[in-house]
Short mmCIF file of C-alpha atoms in Angstrom, two decimals:
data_model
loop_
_atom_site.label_atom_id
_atom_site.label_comp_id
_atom_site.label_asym_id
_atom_site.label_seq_id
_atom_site.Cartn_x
_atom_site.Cartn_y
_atom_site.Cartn_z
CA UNK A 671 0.00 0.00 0.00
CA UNK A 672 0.99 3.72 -0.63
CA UNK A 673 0.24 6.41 1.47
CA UNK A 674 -0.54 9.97 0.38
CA UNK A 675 -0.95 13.24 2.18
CA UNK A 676 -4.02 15.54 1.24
CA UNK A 677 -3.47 18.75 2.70
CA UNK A 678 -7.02 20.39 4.87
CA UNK A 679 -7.67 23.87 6.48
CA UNK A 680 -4.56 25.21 8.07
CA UNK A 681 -2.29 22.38 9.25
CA UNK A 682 -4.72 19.07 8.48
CA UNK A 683 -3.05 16.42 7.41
CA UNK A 684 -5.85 13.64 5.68
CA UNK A 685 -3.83 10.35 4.87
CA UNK A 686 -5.00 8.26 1.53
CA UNK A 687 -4.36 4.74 1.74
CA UNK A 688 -3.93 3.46 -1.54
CA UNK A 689 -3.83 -0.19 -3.38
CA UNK A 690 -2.53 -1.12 -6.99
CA UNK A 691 -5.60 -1.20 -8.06
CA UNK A 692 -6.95 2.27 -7.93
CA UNK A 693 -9.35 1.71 -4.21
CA UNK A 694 -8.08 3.60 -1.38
CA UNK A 695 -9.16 4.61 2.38
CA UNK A 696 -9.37 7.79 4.02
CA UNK A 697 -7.80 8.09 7.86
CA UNK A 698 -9.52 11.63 9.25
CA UNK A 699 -11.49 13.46 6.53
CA UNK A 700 -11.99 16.40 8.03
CA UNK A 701 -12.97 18.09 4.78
CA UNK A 702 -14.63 15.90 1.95
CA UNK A 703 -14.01 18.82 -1.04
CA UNK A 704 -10.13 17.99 -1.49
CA UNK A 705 -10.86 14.44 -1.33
CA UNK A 706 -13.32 14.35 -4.28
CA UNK A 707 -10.73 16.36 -6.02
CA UNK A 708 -8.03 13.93 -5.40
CA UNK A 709 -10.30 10.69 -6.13
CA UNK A 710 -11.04 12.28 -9.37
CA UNK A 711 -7.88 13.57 -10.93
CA UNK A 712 -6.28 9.96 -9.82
CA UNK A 713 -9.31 7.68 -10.57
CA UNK A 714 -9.25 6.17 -7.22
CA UNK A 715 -12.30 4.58 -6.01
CA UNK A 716 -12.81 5.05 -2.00
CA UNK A 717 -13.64 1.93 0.18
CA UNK A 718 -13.25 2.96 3.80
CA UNK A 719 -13.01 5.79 6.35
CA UNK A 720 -10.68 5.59 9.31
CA UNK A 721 -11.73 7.74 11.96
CA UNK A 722 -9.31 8.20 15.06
CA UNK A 723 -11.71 10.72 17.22
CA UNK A 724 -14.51 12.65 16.95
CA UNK A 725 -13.46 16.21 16.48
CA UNK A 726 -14.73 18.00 13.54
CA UNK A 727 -11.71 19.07 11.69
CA UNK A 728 -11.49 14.93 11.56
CA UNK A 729 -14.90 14.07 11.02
CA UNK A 730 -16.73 17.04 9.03
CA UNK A 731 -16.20 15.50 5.33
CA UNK A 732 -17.85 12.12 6.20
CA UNK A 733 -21.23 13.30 5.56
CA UNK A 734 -20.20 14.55 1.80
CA UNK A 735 -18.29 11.11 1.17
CA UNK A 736 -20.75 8.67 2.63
CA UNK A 737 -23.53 10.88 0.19
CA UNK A 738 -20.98 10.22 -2.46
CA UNK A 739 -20.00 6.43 -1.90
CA UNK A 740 -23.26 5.21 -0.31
CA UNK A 741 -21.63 1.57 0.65
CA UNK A 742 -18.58 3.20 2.18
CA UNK A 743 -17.68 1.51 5.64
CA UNK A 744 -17.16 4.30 8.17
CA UNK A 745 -14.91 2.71 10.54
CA UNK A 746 -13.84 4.41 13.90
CA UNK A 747 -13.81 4.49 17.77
CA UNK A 748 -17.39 2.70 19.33
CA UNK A 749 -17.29 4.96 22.64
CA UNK A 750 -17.25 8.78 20.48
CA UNK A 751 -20.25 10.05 19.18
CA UNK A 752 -20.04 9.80 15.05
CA UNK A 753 -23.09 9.30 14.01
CA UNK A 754 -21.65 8.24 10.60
CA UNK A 755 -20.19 5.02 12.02
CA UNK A 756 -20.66 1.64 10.11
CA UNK A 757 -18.21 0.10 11.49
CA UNK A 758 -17.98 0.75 15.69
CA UNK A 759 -14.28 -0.42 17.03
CA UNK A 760 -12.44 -0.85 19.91
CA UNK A 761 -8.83 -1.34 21.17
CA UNK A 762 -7.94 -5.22 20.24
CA UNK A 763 -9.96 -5.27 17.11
CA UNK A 764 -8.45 -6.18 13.97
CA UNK A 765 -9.36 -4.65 10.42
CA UNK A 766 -8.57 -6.05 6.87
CA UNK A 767 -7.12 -3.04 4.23
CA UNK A 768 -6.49 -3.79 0.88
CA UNK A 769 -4.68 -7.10 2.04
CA UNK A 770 -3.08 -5.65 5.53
CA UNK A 771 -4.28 -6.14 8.45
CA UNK A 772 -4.25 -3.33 10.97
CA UNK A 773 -4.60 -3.49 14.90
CA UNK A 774 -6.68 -0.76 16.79
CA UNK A 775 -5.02 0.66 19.69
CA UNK A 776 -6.66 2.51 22.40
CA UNK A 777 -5.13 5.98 22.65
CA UNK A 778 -7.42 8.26 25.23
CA UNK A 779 -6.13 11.38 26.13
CA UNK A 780 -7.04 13.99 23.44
CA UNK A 781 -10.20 12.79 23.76
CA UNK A 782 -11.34 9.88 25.59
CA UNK A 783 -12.62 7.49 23.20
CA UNK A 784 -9.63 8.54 20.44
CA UNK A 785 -8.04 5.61 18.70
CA UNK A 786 -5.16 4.66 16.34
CA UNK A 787 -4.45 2.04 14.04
CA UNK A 788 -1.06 0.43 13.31
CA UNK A 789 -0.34 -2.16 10.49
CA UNK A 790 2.21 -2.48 7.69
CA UNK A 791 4.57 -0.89 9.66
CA UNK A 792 2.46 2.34 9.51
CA UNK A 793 0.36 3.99 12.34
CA UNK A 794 -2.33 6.39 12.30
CA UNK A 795 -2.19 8.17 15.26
CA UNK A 796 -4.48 11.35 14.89
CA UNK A 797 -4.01 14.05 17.19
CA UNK A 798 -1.73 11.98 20.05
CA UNK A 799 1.50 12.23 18.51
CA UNK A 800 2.94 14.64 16.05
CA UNK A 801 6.69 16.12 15.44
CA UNK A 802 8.41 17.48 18.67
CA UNK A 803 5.20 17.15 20.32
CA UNK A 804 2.05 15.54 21.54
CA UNK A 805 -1.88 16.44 20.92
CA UNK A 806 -3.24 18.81 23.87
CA UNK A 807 -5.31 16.74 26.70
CA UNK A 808 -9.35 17.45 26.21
CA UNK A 809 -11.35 14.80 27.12
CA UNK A 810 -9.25 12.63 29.01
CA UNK A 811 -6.22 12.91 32.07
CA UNK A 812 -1.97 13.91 31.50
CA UNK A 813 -2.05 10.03 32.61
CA UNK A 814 -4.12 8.86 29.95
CA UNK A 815 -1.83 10.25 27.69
CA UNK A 816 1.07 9.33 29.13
CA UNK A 817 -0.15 5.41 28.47
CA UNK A 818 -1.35 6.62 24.94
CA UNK A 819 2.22 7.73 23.63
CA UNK A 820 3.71 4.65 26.11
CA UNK A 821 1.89 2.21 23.74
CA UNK A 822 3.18 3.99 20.79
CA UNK A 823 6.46 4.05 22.37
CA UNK A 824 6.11 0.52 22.10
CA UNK A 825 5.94 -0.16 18.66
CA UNK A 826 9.00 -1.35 16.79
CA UNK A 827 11.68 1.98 16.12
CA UNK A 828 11.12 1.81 12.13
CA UNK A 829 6.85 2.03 12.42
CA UNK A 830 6.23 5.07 10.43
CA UNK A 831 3.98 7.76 12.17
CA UNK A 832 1.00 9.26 10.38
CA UNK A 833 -0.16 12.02 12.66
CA UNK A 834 -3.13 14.40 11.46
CA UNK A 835 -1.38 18.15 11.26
CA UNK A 836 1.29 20.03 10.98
CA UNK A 837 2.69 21.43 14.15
CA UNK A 838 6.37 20.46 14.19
CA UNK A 839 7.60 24.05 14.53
CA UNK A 840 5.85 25.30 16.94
CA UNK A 841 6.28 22.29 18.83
CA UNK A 842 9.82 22.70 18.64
CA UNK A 843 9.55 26.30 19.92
CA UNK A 844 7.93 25.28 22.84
CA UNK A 845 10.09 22.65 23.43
CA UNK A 846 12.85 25.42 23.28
CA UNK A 847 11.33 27.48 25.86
CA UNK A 848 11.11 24.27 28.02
CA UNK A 849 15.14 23.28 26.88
CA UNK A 850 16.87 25.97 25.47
CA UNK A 851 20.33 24.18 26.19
CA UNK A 852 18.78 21.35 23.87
CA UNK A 853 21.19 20.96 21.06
CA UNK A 854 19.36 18.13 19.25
CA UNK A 855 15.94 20.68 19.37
CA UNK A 856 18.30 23.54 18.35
CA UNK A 857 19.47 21.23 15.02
CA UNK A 858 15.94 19.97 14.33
CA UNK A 859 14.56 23.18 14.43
CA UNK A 860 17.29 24.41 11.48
CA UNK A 861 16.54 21.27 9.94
CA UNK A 862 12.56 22.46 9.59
CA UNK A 863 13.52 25.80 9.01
CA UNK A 864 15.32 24.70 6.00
#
């Protein structure tokens, strides 16, 4: 499978999931008008939303792509209220994609229900874990979290992260204020600059 990044609103990130056959999956479609625009330029046909939480700049395009593909499966966390759901799942469960199977993990924190999915040496992560940083605590407690990026700590080093925007800068800044002795922060944050 390839993965492809469709940029949404200010820092969205909406990850395509693609076969070699021209079907893909959508992991967090906040925004369903880039989508269609992507599906049609590439001929891609869409199977299957991933859904990590229930926050709207994650959820608000379902409605649009579900109108569009009526037999879509709308896959995504059974305790959050989507009301778009076809597919309810929990951490343990185990989904088929395009010949992969992928594991949900529970990952509360950001929100309590919020959930990831990890397969192919890939994980979906949503707003938990990002560049230089983790997602902000909402819904659940700083120990909740803590667990959350502890599980994701404990994936093997070369899983590939897929997290849903684009914050790495000002994550590093704050992580400057926090370390400004850091020398690795002071060389990734060149590194971005650049």
């Amino acid at each position: 499978i390839e993965i492809k990044s469709i940029p949404a609103f200010n820092d969205n990130y909406i990850w395509l999931i693609q076969n070699s056959d021209g079907h893909c999956a959508v992991v967090d479609p906040g925004d369903a008008k880039p989508i269609l625009e992507y599906l049609k330029t590439h001929e891609l046909i869409l199977e299957a939303i991933l859904i990590t939480h229930h926050h709207n700049d994650h959820i608000g395009g379902v409605p649009d792509l579900v109108h569009a593909f009526p037999h879509i499966s709308v896959i995504g966390p059974k305790t959050e209220p989507i009301p778009t759901l076809t597919n309810p799942v929990e951490e343990g469960d185990k989904l088929e994609l395009f010949g992969e199977t992928f594991l949900v993990l529970g990952l509360p924190g950001h929100t309590l229900g919020h959930i990831g999915y990890v397969g192919d040496g890939k994980l979906f992560c949503g707003d938990v874990l990002f560049s230089a940083g983790c997602g902000r605590v909402f819904e659940g407690t700083l120990e909740q979290m803590y667990e959350s990026l502890s599980k994701i700590a404990a994936l093997p080093e070369e899983t590939e992260v897929f997290c849903a925007h684009e914050y790495t800068a000002s994550n590093i800044a704050f992580a400057l204020a926090v370390e400004p002795d850091n020398e690795q922060l002071h060389h990734y944050r060149d590194e971005v600059n650049r």
